[in-house]
mmCIF file of C-alpha atoms in Angstrom:
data_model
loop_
_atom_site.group_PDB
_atom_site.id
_atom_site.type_symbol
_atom_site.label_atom_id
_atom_site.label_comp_id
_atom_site.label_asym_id
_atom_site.label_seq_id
_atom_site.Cartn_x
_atom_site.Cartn_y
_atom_site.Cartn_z
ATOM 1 C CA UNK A 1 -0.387 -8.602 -12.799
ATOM 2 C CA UNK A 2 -3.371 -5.901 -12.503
ATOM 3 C CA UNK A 3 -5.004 -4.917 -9.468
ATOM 4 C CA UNK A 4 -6.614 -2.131 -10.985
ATOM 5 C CA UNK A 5 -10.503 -2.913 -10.650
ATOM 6 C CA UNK A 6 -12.692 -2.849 -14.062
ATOM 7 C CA UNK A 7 -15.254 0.569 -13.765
ATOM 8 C CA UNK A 8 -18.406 -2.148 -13.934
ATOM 9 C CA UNK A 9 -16.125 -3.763 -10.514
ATOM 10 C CA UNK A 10 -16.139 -0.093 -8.709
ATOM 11 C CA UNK A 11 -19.663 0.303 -9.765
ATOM 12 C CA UNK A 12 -20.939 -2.627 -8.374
ATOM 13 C CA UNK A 13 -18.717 -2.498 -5.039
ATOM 14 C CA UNK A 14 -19.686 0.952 -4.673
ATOM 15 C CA UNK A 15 -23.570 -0.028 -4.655
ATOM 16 C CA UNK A 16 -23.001 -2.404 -2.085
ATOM 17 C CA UNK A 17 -21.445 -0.172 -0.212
ATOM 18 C CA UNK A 18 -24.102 2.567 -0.574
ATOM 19 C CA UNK A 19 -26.785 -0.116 0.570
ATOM 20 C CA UNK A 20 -25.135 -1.228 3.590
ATOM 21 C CA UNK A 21 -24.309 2.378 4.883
ATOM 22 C CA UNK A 22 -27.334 3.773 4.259
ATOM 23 C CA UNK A 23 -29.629 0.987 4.477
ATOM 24 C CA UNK A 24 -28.550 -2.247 6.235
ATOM 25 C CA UNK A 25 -27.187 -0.083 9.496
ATOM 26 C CA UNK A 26 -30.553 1.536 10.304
ATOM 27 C CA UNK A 27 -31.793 -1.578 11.829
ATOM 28 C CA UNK A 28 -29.062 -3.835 12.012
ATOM 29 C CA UNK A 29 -28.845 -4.210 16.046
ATOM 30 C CA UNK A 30 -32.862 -4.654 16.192
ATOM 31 C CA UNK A 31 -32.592 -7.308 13.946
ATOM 32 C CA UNK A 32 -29.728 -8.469 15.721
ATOM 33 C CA UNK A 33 -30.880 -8.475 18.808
ATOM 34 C CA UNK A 34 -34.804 -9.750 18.341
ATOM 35 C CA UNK A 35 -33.677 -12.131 15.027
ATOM 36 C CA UNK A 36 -35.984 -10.459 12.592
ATOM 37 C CA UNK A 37 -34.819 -11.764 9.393
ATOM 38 C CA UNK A 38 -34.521 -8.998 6.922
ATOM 39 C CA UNK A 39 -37.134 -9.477 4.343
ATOM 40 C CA UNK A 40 -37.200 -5.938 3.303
ATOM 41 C CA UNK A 41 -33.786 -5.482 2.544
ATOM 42 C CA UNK A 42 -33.493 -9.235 0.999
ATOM 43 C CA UNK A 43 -36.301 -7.634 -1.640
ATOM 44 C CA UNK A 44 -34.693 -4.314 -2.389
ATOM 45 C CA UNK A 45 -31.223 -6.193 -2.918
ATOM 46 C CA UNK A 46 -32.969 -8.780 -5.056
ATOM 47 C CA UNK A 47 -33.946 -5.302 -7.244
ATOM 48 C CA UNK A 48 -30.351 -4.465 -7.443
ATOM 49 C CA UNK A 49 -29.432 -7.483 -8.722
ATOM 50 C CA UNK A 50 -27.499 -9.242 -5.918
ATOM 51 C CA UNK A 51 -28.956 -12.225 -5.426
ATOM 52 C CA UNK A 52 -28.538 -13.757 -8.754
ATOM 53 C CA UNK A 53 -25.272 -11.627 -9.864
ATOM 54 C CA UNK A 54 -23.372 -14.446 -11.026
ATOM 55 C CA UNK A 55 -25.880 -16.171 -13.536
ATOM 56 C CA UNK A 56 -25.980 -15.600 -16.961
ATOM 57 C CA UNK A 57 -28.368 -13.057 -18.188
ATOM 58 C CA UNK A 58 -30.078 -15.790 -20.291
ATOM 59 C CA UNK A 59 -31.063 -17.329 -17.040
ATOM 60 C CA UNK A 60 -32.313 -13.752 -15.686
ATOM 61 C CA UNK A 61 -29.200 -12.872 -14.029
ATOM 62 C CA UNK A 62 -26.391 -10.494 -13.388
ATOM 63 C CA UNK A 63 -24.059 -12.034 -15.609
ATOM 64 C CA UNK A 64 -21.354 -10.663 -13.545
ATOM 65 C CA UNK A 65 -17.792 -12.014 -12.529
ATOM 66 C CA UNK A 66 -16.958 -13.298 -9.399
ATOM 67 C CA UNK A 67 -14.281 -10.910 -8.583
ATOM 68 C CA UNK A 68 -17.462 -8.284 -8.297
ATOM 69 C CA UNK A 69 -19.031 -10.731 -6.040
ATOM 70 C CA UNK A 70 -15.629 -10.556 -3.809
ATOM 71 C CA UNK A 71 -16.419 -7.517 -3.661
ATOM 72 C CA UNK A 72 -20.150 -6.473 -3.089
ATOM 73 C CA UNK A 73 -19.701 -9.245 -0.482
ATOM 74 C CA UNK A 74 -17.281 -7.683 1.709
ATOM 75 C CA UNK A 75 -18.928 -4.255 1.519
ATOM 76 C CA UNK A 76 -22.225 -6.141 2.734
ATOM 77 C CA UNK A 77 -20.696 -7.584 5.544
ATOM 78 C CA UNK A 78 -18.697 -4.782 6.452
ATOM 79 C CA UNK A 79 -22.462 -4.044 7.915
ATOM 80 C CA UNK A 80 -24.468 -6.895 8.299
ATOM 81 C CA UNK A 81 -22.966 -10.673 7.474
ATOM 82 C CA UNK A 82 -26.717 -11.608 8.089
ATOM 83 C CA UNK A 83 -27.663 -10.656 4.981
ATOM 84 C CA UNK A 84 -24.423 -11.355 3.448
ATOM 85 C CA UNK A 85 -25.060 -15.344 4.080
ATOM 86 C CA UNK A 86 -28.410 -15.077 2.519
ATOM 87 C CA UNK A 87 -27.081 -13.302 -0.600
ATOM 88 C CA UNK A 88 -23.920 -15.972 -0.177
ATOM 89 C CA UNK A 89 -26.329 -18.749 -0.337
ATOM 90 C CA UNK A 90 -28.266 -17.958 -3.039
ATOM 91 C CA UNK A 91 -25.456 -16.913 -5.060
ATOM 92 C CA UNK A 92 -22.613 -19.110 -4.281
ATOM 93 C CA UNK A 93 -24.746 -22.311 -3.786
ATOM 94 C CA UNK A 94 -27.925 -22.945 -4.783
ATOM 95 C CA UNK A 95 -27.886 -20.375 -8.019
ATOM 96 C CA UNK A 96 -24.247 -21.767 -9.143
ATOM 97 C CA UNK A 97 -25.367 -25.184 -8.326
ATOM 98 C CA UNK A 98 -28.635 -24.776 -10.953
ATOM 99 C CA UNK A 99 -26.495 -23.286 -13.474
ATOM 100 C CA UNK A 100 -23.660 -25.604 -13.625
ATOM 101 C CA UNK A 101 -24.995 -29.068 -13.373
ATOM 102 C CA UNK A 102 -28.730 -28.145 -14.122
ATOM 103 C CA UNK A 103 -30.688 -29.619 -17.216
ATOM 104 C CA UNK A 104 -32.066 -26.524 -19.378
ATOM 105 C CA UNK A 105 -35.543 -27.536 -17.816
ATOM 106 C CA UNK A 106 -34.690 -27.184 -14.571
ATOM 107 C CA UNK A 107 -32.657 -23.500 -14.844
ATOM 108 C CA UNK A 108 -35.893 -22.585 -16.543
ATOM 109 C CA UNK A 109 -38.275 -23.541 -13.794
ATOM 110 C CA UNK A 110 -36.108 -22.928 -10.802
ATOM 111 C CA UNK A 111 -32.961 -20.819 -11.523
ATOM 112 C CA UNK A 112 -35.030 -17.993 -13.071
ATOM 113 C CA UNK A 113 -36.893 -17.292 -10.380
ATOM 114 C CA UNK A 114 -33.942 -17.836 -7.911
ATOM 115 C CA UNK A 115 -31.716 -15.492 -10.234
ATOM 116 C CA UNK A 116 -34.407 -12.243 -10.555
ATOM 117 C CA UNK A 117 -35.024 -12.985 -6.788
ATOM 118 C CA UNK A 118 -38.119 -13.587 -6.453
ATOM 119 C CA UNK A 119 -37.664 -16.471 -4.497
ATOM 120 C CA UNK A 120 -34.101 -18.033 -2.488
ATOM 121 C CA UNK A 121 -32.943 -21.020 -1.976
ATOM 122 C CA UNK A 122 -31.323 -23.345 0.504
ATOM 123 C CA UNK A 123 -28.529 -25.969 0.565
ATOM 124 C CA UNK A 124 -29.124 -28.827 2.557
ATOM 125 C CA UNK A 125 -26.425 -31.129 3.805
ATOM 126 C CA UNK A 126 -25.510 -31.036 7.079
ATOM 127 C CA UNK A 127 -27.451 -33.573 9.408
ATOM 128 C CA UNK A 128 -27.143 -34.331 12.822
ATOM 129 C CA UNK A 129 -24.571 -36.837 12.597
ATOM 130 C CA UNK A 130 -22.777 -35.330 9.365
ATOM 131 C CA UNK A 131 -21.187 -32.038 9.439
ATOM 132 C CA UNK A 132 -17.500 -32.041 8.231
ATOM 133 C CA UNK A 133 -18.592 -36.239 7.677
ATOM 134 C CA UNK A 134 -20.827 -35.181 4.303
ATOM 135 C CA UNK A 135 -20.056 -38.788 3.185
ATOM 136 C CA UNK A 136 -22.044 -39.963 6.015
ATOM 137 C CA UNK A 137 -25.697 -39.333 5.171
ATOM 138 C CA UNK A 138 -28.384 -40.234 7.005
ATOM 139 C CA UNK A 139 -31.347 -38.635 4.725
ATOM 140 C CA UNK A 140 -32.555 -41.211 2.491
ATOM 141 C CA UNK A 141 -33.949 -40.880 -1.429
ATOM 142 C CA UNK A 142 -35.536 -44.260 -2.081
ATOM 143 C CA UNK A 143 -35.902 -44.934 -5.971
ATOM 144 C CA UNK A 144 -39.939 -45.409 -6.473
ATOM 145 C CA UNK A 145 -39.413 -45.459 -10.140
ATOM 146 C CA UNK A 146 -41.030 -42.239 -11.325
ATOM 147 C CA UNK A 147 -39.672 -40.143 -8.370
ATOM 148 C CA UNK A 148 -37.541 -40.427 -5.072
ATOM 149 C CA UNK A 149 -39.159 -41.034 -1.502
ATOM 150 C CA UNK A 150 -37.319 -38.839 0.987
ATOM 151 C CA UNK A 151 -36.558 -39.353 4.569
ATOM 152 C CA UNK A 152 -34.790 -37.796 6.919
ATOM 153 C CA UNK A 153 -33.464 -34.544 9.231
ATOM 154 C CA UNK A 154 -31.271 -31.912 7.418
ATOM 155 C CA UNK A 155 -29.481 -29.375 10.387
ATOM 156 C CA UNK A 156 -28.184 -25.716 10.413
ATOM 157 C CA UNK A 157 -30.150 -24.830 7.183
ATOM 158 C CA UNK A 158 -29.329 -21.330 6.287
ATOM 159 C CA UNK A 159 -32.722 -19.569 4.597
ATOM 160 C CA UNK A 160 -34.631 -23.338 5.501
ATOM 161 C CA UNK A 161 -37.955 -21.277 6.608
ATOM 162 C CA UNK A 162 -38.015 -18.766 3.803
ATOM 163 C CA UNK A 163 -36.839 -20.177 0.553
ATOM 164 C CA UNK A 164 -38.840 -21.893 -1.778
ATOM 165 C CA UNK A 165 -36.514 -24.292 -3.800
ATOM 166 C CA UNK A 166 -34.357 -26.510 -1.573
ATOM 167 C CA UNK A 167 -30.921 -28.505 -2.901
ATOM 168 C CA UNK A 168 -31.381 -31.526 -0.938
ATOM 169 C CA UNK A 169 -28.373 -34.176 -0.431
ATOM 170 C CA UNK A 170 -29.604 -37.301 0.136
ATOM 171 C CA UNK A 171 -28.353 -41.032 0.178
ATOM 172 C CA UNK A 172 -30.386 -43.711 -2.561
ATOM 173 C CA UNK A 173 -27.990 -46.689 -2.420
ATOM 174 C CA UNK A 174 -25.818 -47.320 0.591
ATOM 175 C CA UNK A 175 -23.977 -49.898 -0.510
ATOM 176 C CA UNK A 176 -22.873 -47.497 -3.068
ATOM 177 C CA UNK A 177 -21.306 -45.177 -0.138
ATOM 178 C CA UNK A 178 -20.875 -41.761 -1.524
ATOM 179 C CA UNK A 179 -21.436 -42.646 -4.881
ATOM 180 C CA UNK A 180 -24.788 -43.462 -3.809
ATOM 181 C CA UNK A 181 -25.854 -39.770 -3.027
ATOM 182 C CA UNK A 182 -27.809 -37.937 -5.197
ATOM 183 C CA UNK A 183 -28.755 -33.941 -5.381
ATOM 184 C CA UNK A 184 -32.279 -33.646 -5.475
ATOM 185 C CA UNK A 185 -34.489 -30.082 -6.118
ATOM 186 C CA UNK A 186 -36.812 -29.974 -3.718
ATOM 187 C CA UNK A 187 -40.329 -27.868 -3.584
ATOM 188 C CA UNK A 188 -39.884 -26.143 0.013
ATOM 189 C CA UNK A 189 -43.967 -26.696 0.526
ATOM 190 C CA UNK A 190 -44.011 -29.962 -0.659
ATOM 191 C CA UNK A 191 -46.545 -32.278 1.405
ATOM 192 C CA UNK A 192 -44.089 -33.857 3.861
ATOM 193 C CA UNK A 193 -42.012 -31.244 5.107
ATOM 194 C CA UNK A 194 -41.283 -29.873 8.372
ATOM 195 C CA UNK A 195 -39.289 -26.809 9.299
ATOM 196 C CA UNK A 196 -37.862 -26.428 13.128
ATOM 197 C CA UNK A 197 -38.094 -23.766 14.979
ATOM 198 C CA UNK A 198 -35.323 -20.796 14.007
ATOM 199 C CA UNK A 199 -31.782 -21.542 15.810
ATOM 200 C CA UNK A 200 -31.661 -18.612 18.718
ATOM 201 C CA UNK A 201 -27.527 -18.111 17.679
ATOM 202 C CA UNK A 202 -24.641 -16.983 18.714
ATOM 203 C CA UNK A 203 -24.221 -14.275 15.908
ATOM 204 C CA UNK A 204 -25.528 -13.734 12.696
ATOM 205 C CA UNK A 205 -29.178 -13.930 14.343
ATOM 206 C CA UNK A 206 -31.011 -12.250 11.723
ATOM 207 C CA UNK A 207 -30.544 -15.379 9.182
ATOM 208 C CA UNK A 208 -32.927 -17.950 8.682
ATOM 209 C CA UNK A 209 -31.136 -21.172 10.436
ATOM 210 C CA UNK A 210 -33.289 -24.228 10.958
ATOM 211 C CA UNK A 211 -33.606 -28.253 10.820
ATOM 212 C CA UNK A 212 -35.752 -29.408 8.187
ATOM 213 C CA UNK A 213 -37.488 -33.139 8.556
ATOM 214 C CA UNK A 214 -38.565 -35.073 5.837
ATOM 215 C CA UNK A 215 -41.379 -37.638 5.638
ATOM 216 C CA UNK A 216 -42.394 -39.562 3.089
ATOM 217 C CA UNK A 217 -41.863 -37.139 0.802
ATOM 218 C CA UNK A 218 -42.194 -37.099 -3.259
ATOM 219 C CA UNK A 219 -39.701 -35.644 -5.554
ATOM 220 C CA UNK A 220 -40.167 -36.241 -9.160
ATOM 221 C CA UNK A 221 -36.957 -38.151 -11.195
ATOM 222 C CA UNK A 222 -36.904 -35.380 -13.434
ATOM 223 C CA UNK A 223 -35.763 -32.938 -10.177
ATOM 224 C CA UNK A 224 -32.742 -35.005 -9.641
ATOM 225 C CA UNK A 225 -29.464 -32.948 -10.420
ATOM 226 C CA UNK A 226 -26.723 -35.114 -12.764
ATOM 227 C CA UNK A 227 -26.740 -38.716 -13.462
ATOM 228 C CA UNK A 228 -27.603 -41.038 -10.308
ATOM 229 C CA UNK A 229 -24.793 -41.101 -7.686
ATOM 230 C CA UNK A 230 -23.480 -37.838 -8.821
ATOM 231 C CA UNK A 231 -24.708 -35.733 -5.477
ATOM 232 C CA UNK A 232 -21.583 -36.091 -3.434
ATOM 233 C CA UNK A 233 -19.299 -34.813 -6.191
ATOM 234 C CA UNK A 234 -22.263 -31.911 -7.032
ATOM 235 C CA UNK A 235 -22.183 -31.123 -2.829
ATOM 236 C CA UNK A 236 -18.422 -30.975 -2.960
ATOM 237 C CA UNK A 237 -17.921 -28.907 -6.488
ATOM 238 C CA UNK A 238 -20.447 -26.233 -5.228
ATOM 239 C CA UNK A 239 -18.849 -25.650 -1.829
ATOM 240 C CA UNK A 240 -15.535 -24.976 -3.603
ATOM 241 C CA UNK A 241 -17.317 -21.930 -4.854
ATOM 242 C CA UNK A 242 -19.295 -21.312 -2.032
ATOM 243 C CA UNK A 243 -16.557 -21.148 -0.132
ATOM 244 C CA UNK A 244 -15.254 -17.620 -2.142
ATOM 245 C CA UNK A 245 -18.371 -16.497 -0.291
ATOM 246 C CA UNK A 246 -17.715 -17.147 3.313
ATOM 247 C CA UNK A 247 -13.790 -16.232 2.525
ATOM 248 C CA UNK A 248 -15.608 -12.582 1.418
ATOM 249 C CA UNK A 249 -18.490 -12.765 4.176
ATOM 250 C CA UNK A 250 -14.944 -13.126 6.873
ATOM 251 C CA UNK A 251 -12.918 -10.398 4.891
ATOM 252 C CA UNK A 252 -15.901 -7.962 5.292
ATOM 253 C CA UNK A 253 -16.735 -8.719 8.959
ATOM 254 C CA UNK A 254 -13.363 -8.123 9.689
ATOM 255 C CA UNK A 255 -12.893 -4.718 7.359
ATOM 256 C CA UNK A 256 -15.910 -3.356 9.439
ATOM 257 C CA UNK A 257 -14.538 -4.122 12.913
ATOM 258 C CA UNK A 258 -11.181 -2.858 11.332
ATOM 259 C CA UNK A 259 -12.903 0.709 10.231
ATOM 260 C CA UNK A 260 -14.715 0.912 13.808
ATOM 261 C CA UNK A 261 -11.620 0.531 15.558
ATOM 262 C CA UNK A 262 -9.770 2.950 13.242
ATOM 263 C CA UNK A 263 -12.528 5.774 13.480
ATOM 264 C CA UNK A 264 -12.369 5.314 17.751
ATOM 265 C CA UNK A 265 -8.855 5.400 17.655
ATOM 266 C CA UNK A 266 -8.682 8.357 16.223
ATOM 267 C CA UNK A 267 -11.312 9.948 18.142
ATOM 268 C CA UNK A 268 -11.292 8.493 21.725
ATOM 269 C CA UNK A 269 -7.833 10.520 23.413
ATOM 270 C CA UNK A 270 -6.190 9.419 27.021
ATOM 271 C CA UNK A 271 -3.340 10.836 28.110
ATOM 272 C CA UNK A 272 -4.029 13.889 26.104
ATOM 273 C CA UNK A 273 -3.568 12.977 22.730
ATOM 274 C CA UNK A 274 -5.620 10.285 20.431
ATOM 275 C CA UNK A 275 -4.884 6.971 21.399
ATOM 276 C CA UNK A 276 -4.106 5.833 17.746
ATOM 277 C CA UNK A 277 -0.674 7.714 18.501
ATOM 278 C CA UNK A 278 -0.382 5.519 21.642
ATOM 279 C CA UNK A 279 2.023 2.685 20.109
ATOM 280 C CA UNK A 280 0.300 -0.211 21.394
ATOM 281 C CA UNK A 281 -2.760 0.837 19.619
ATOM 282 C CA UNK A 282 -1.385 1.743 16.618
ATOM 283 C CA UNK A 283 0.594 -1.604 16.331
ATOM 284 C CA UNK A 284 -2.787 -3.392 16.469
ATOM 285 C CA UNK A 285 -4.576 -1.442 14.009
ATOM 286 C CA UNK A 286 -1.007 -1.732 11.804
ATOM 287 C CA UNK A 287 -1.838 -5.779 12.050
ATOM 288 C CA UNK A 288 -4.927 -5.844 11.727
ATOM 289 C CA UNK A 289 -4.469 -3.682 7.769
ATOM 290 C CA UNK A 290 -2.010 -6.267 6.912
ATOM 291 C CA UNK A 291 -3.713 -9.076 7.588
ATOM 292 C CA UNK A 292 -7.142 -7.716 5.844
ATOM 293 C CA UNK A 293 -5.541 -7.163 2.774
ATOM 294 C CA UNK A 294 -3.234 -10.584 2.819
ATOM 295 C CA UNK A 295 -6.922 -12.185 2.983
ATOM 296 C CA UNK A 296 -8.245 -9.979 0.617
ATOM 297 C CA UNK A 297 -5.650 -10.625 -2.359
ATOM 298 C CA UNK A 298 -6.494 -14.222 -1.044
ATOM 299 C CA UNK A 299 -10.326 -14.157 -1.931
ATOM 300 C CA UNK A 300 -9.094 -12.151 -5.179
ATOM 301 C CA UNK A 301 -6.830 -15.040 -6.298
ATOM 302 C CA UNK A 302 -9.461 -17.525 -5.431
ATOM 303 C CA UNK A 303 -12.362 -15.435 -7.400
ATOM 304 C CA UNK A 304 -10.324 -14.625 -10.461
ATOM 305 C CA UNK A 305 -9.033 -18.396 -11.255
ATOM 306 C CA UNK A 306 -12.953 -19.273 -10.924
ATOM 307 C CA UNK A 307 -12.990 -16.479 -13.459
ATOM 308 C CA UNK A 308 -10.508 -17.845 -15.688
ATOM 309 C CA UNK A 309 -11.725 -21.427 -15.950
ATOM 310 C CA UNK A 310 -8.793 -22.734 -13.628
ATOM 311 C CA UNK A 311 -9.386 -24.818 -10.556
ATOM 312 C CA UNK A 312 -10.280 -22.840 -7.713
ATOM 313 C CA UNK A 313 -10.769 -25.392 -5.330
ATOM 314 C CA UNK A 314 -7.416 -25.339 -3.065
ATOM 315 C CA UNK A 315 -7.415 -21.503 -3.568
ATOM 316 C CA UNK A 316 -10.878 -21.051 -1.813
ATOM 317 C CA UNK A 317 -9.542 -23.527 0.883
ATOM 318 C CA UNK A 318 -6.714 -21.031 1.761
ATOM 319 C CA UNK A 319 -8.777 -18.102 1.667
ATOM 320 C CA UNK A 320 -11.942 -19.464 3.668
ATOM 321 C CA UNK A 321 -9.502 -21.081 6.324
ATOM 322 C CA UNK A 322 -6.842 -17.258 6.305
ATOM 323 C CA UNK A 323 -9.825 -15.301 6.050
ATOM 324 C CA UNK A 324 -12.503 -16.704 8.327
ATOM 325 C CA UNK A 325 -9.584 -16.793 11.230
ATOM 326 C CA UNK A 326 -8.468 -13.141 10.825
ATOM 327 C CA UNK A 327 -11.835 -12.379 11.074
ATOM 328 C CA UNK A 328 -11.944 -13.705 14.782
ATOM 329 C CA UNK A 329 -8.477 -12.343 15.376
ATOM 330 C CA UNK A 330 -9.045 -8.641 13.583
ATOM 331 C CA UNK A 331 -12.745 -8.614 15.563
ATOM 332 C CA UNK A 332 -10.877 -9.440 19.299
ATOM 333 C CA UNK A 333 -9.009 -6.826 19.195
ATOM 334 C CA UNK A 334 -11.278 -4.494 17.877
ATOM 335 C CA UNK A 335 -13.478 -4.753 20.550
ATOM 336 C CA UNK A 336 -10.308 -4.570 22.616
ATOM 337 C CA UNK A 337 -9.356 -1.183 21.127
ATOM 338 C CA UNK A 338 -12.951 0.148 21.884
ATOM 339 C CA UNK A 339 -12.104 -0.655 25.547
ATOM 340 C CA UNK A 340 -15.652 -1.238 27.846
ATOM 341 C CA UNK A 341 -17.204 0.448 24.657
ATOM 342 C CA UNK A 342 -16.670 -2.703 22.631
ATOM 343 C CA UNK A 343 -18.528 -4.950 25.259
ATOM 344 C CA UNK A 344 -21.733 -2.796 24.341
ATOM 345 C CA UNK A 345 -23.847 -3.208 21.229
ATOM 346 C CA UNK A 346 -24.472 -0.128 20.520
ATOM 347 C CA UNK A 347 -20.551 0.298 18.992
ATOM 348 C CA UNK A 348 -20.952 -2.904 16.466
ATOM 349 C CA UNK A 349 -18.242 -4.415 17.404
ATOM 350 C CA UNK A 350 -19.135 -6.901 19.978
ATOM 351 C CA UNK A 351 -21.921 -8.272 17.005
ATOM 352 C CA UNK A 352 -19.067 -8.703 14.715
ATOM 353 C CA UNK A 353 -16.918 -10.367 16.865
ATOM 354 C CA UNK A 354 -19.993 -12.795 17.731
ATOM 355 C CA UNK A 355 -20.767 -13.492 13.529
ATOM 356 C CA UNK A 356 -16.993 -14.027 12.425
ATOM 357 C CA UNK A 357 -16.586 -17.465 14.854
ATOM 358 C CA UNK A 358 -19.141 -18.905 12.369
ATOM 359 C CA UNK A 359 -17.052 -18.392 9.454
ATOM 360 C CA UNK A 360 -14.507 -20.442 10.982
ATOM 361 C CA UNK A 361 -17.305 -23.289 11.398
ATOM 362 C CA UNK A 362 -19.678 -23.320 8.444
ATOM 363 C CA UNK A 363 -19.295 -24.575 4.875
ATOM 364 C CA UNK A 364 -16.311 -26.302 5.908
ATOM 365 C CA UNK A 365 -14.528 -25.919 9.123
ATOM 366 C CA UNK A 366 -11.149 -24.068 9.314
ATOM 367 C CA UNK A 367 -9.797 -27.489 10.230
ATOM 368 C CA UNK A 368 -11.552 -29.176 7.006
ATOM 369 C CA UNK A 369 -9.721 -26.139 4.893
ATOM 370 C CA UNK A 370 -6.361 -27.215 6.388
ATOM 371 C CA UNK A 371 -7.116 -30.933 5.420
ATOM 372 C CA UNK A 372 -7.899 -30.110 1.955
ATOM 373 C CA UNK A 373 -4.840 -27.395 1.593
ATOM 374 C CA UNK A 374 -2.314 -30.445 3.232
ATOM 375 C CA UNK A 375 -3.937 -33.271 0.826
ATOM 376 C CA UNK A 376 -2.822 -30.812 -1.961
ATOM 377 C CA UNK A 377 0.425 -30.513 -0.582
ATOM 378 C CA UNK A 378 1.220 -33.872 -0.892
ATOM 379 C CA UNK A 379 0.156 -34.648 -3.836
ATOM 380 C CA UNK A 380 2.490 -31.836 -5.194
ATOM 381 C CA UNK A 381 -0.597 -29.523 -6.357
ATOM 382 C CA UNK A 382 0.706 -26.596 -3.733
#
């Protein structure tokens, strides 16, 4: 095995990093705190390349691998998972989506954009009354012949104000049940739509989270992704990837909380010395290393098969269900080490603690990652 990372790898992690320390930390409490989505920084990143890193360069993209994506990932969230969703999105959803099951027509008229940046996208799924349930939708795409007449509510949209091409999931035949879904491309200004107002969160307040409601609305036959009933298996293929994301977006929130904690322990003294040499501390800061870098070799694994050509599927599982848990466990006790500090924004920690629990909910519940890891298990694929 080699760990060693390629130069192009280092060069790319080492930009990310760059941004985030010098950039995304200027403002990231503000943001936080009022839920100013970050458009600037969402436009300078789209110059860098990171919003369409994984596409081929024929499409207008990065071309890179997805190992490098691991990687400028965690180094983004280390910072601010805000804009490490958005980038996740984009990358990991809607652009992969495009590129793997797209006709050549529609990567020309929608992934090129989406891949320079100068536009996002969003993923649209979840509904009121199907979240881990994605067999159970309630949006419907009526065949009209020529196009598809949409209806319905779409929930928890991540960028569902400010993108401009959506990846709708929507139910045509019923009867069918999941093979009756279909994955539609959507114009985000098409006559019809309605965006909610944005989701005052939790954590990770500076993303753009909405419902979206559709009514009556028109989508051409030609935007429909894959033959007809194929939009269950395209929803469930994509998340397998998108899933690398969160794993990454977790691994990061919890190597930031990790680095807070380390550079106060070393600094902050009681009893006369630093309280890193107290044992209790150190023993937490000693658990918290080893589980960062069990769930980073985990997001590695999971990145490089995807690399390789080789299923990926049950190793995302394992690292978005490992990964997005440490994060809430690694986060706790940083705030903990901080003391009355941590309960204060101004230290970071308490904002990390509050945007790891949604890696444990989003694209696929820790609970959901167990229930695919177990399936696997018994049918003797772990």
């Amino acid at each position: 095995m080699n760990f060693q990372l390629t130069e192009e790898q280092i060069m790319i992690q080492q930009a990310a990093r760059d941004y985030a320390q010098r950039e995304l930390i200027q403002d990231v409490i503000e943001r936080d705190e009022k839920a100013i989505y970050p458009t600037e920084h969402i436009r300078n990143l789209a110059e860098l390349g990171f919003l369409g890193m994984l596409v081929d360069p024929r499409y207008d993209g990065g071309g890179m691998d997805t190992v490098s994506y691991v990687l400028a990932m965690e180094e983004l969230s280390k910072v601010d998972s805000s804009v490490g969703v958005i980038i996740s999105v984009n990358n990991s959803l809607v652009c992969f989506g495009l590129e793997k099951y797209g006709t050549e027509e529609q990567k020309e008229k929608f992934l090129k954009p989406l891949a320079r940046g100068e536009v996002t996208g969003a993923f649209l799924l979840s509904e009121p009354g199907a979240g881990s349930d994605a067999t159970s939708q309630q949006t419907k795409a009526i065949d009209m012949g020529d196009h598809y007449l949409v209806n319905g509510v779409k929930n928890w949209i991540t960028n569902g104000h400010t993108a401009s091409v959506y990846l709708l999931i929507a139910q045509t035949d019923p009867a069918k049940g999941h093979h009756g879904i279909n994955a539609l491309i959507v114009d985000r200004h098409a006559d019809g739509i309605t965006v909610g107002p944005h989701e005052n969160k939790m954590g990770m307040r500076s993303s753009d989270t909405h419902s979206v409601q559709f009514t009556d609305v028109k989508v051409p036959k030609e935007n429909r992704i894959g033959e007809d009933g194929f939009g269950f298996k395209f929803a469930m293929k994509t998340l397998e990837g998108g899933r690398i994301g969160i794993a990454s977006q977790a691994l990061g929130i919890a190597s930031g909380a990790y680095e807070l904690a380390c550079k106060y322990a070393m600094e902050r003294k009681t009893f006369g010395k630093p309280i890193i040499r107290h044992q209790a501390i150190a023993f937490k800061l000693a658990d918290m290393a080893t589980e960062i870098e069990a769930a980073r070799f985990l997001c590695m694994k999971a990145a490089w098969l995807k690399d390789q050509g080789q299923p990926y599927g049950i190793a995302s599982a394992m690292a978005k269900q490992y990964a997005a848990d440490m994060a809430m466990r690694v986060t706790t006790e940083a705030v903990q080490i901080h003391g009355g500090y941590g309960y204060v924004k101004e230290y970071h920690v308490e904002r990390l603690m509050r945007d790891a629990k949604l890696t444990q909910i989003y694209e696929g519940t820790s609970e959901i990652q167990k229930i695919v890891v177990s399936r696997a298990i018994e049918s003797g694929d772990v």
